[in-house]
mmCIF file with all atom_site columns, C-alpha atoms in Angstrom:
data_model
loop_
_atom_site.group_PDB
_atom_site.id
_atom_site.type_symbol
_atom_site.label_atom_id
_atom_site.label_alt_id
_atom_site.label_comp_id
_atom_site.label_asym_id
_atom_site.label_entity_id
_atom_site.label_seq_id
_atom_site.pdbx_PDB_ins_code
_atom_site.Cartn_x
_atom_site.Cartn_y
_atom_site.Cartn_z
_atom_site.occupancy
_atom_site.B_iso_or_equiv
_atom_site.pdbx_formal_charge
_atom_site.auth_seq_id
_atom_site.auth_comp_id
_atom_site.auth_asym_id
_atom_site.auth_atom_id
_atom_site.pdbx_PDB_model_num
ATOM 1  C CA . UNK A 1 1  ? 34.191  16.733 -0.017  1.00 92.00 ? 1  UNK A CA 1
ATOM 2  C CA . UNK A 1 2  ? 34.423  16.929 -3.748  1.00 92.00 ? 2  UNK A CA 1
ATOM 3  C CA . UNK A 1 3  ? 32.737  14.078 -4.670  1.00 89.00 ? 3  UNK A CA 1
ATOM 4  C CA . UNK A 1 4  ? 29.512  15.183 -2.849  1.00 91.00 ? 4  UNK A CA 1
ATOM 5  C CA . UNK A 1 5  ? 29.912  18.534 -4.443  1.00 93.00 ? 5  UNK A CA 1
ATOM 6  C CA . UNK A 1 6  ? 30.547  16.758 -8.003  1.00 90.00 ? 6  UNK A CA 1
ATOM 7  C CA . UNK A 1 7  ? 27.682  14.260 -7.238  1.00 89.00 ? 7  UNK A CA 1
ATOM 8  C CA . UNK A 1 8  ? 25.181  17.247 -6.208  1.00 89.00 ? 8  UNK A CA 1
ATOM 9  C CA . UNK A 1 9  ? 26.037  19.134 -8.777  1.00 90.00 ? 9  UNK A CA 1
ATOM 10 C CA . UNK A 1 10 ? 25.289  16.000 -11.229 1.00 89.00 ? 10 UNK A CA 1
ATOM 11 C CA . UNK A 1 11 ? 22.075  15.569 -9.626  1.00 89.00 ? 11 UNK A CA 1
ATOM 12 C CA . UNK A 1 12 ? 21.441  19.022 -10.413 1.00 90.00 ? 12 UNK A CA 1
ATOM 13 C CA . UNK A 1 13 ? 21.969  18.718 -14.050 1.00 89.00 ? 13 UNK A CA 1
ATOM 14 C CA . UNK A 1 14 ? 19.339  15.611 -14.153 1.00 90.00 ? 14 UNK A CA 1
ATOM 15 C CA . UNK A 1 15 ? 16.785  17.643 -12.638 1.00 91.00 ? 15 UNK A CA 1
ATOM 16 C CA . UNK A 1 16 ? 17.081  20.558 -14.699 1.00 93.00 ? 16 UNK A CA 1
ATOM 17 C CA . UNK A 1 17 ? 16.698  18.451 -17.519 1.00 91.00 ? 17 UNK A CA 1
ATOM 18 C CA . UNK A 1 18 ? 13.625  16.674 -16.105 1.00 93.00 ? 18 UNK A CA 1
ATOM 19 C CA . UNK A 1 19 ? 11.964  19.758 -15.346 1.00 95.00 ? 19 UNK A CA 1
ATOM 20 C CA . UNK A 1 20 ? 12.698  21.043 -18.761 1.00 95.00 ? 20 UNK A CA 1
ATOM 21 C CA . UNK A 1 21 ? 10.781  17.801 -20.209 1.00 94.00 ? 21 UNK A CA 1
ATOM 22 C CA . UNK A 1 22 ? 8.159   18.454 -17.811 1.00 95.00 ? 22 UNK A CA 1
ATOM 23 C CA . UNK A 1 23 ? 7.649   22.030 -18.789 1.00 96.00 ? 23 UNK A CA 1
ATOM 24 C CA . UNK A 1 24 ? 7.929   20.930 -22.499 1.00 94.00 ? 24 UNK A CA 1
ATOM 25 C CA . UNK A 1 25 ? 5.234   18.388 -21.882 1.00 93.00 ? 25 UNK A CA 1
ATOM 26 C CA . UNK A 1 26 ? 2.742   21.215 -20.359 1.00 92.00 ? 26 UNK A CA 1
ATOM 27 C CA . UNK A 1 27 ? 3.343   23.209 -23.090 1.00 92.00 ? 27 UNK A CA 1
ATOM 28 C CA . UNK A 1 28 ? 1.951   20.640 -25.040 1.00 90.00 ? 28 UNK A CA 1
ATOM 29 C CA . UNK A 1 29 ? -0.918  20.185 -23.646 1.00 86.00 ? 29 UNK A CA 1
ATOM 30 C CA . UNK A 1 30 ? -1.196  24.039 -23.125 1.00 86.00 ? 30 UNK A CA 1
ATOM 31 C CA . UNK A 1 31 ? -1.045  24.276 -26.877 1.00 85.00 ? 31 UNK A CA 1
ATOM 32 C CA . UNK A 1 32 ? -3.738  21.375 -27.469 1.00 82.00 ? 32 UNK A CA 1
ATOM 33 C CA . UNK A 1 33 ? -6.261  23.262 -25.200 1.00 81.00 ? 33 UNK A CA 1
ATOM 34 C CA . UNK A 1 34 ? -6.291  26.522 -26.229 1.00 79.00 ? 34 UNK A CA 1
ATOM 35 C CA . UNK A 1 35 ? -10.042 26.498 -27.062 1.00 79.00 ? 35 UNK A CA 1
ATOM 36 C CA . UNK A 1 36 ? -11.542 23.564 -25.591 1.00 77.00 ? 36 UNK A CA 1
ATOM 37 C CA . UNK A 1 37 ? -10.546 21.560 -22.190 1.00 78.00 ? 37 UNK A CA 1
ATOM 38 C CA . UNK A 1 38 ? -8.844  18.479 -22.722 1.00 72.00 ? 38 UNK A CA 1
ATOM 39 C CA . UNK A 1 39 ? -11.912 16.370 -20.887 1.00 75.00 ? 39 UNK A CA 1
ATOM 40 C CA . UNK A 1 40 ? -13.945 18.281 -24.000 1.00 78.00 ? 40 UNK A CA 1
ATOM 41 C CA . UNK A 1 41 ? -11.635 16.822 -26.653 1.00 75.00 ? 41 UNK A CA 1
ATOM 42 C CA . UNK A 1 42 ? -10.249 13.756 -25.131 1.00 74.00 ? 42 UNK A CA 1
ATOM 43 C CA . UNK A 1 43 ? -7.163  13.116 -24.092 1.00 71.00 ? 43 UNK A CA 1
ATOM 44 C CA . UNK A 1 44 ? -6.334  9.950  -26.261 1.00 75.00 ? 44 UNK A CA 1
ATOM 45 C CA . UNK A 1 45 ? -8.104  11.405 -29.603 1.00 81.00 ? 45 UNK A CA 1
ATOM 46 C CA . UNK A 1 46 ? -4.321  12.510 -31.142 1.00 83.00 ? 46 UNK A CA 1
ATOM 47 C CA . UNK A 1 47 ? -2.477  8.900  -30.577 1.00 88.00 ? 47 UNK A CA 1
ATOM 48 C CA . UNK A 1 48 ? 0.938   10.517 -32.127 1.00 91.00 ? 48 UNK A CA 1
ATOM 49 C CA . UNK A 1 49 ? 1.095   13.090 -29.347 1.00 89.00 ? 49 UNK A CA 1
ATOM 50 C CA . UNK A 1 50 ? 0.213   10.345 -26.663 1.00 90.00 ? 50 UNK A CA 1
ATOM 51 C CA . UNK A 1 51 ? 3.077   8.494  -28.116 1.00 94.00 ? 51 UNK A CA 1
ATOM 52 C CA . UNK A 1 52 ? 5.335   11.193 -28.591 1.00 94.00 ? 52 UNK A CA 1
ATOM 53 C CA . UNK A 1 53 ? 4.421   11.966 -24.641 1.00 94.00 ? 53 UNK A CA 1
ATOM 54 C CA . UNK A 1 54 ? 5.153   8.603  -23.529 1.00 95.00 ? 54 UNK A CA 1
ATOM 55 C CA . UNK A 1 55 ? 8.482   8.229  -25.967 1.00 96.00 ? 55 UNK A CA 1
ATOM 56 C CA . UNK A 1 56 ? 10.249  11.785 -24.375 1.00 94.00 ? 56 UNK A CA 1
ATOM 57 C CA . UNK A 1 57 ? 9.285   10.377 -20.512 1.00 94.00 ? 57 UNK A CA 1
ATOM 58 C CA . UNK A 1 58 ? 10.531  7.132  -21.553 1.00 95.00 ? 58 UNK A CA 1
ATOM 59 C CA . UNK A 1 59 ? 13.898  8.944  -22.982 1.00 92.00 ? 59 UNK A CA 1
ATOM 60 C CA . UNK A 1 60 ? 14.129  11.054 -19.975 1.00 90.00 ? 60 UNK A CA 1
ATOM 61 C CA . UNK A 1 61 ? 13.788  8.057  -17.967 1.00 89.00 ? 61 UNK A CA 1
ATOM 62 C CA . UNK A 1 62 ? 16.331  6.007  -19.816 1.00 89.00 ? 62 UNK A CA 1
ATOM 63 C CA . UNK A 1 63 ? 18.576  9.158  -19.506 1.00 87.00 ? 63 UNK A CA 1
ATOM 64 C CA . UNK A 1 64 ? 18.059  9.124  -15.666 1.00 87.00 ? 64 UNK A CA 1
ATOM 65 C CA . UNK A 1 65 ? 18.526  5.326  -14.853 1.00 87.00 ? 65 UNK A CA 1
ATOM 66 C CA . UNK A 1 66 ? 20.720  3.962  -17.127 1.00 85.00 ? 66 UNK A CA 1
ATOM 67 C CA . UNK A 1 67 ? 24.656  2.682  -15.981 1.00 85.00 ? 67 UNK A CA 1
ATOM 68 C CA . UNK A 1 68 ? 27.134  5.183  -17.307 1.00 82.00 ? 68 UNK A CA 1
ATOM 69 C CA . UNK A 1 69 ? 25.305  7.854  -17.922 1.00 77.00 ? 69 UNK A CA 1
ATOM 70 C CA . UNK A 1 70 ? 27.237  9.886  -15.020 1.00 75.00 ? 70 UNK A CA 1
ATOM 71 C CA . UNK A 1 71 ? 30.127  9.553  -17.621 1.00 80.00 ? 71 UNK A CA 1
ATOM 72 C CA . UNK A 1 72 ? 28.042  9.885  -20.828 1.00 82.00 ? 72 UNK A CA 1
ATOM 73 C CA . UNK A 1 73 ? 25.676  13.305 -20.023 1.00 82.00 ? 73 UNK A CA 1
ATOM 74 C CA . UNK A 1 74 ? 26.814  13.709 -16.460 1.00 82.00 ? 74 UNK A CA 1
ATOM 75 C CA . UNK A 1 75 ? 23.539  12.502 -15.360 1.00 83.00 ? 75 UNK A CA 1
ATOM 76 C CA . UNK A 1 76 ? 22.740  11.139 -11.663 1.00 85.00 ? 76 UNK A CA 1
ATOM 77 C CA . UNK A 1 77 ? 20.050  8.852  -10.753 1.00 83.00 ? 77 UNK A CA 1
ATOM 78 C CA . UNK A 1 78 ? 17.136  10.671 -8.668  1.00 81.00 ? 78 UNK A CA 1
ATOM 79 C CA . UNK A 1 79 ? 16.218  9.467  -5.499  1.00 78.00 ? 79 UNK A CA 1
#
């Protein structure tokens, strides 16, 4: 029917934007160990890109799960 197309398709938005956060996330870390590993550096020795990390999951998160985003963002809830 059309609402399982229109609620697939939502779904489909929500996990293309995950996956972009995700990719932006590597990229990240990509970026931080260009020379040495990250067990060489240590993970938790920058604290604002930890937090910056944990704020854009927590966003993407919020994004996700929150009531009335389907009408906001047309975001669905992953299952």
């Amino acid at each position: 029917t059309f609402a399982q197309r229109r609620y697939q398709q939502y779904t489909c938005y929500t996990v293309f934007f995950i996956s972009i956060e995700m990719c932006q996330i590597a990229d990240v870390l990509i970026r931080k160990t260009r020379r040495l590993s990250l067990l060489q550096q240590g993970p938790l020795r920058n604290r604002i890109l930890v937090v910056a990390i944990v704020f854009q999951v927590s966003i993407g998160c919020f994004l996700c799960y929150c009531p009335g985003m389907p009408n906001v963002f047309n975001f669905m809830p992953i299952r």
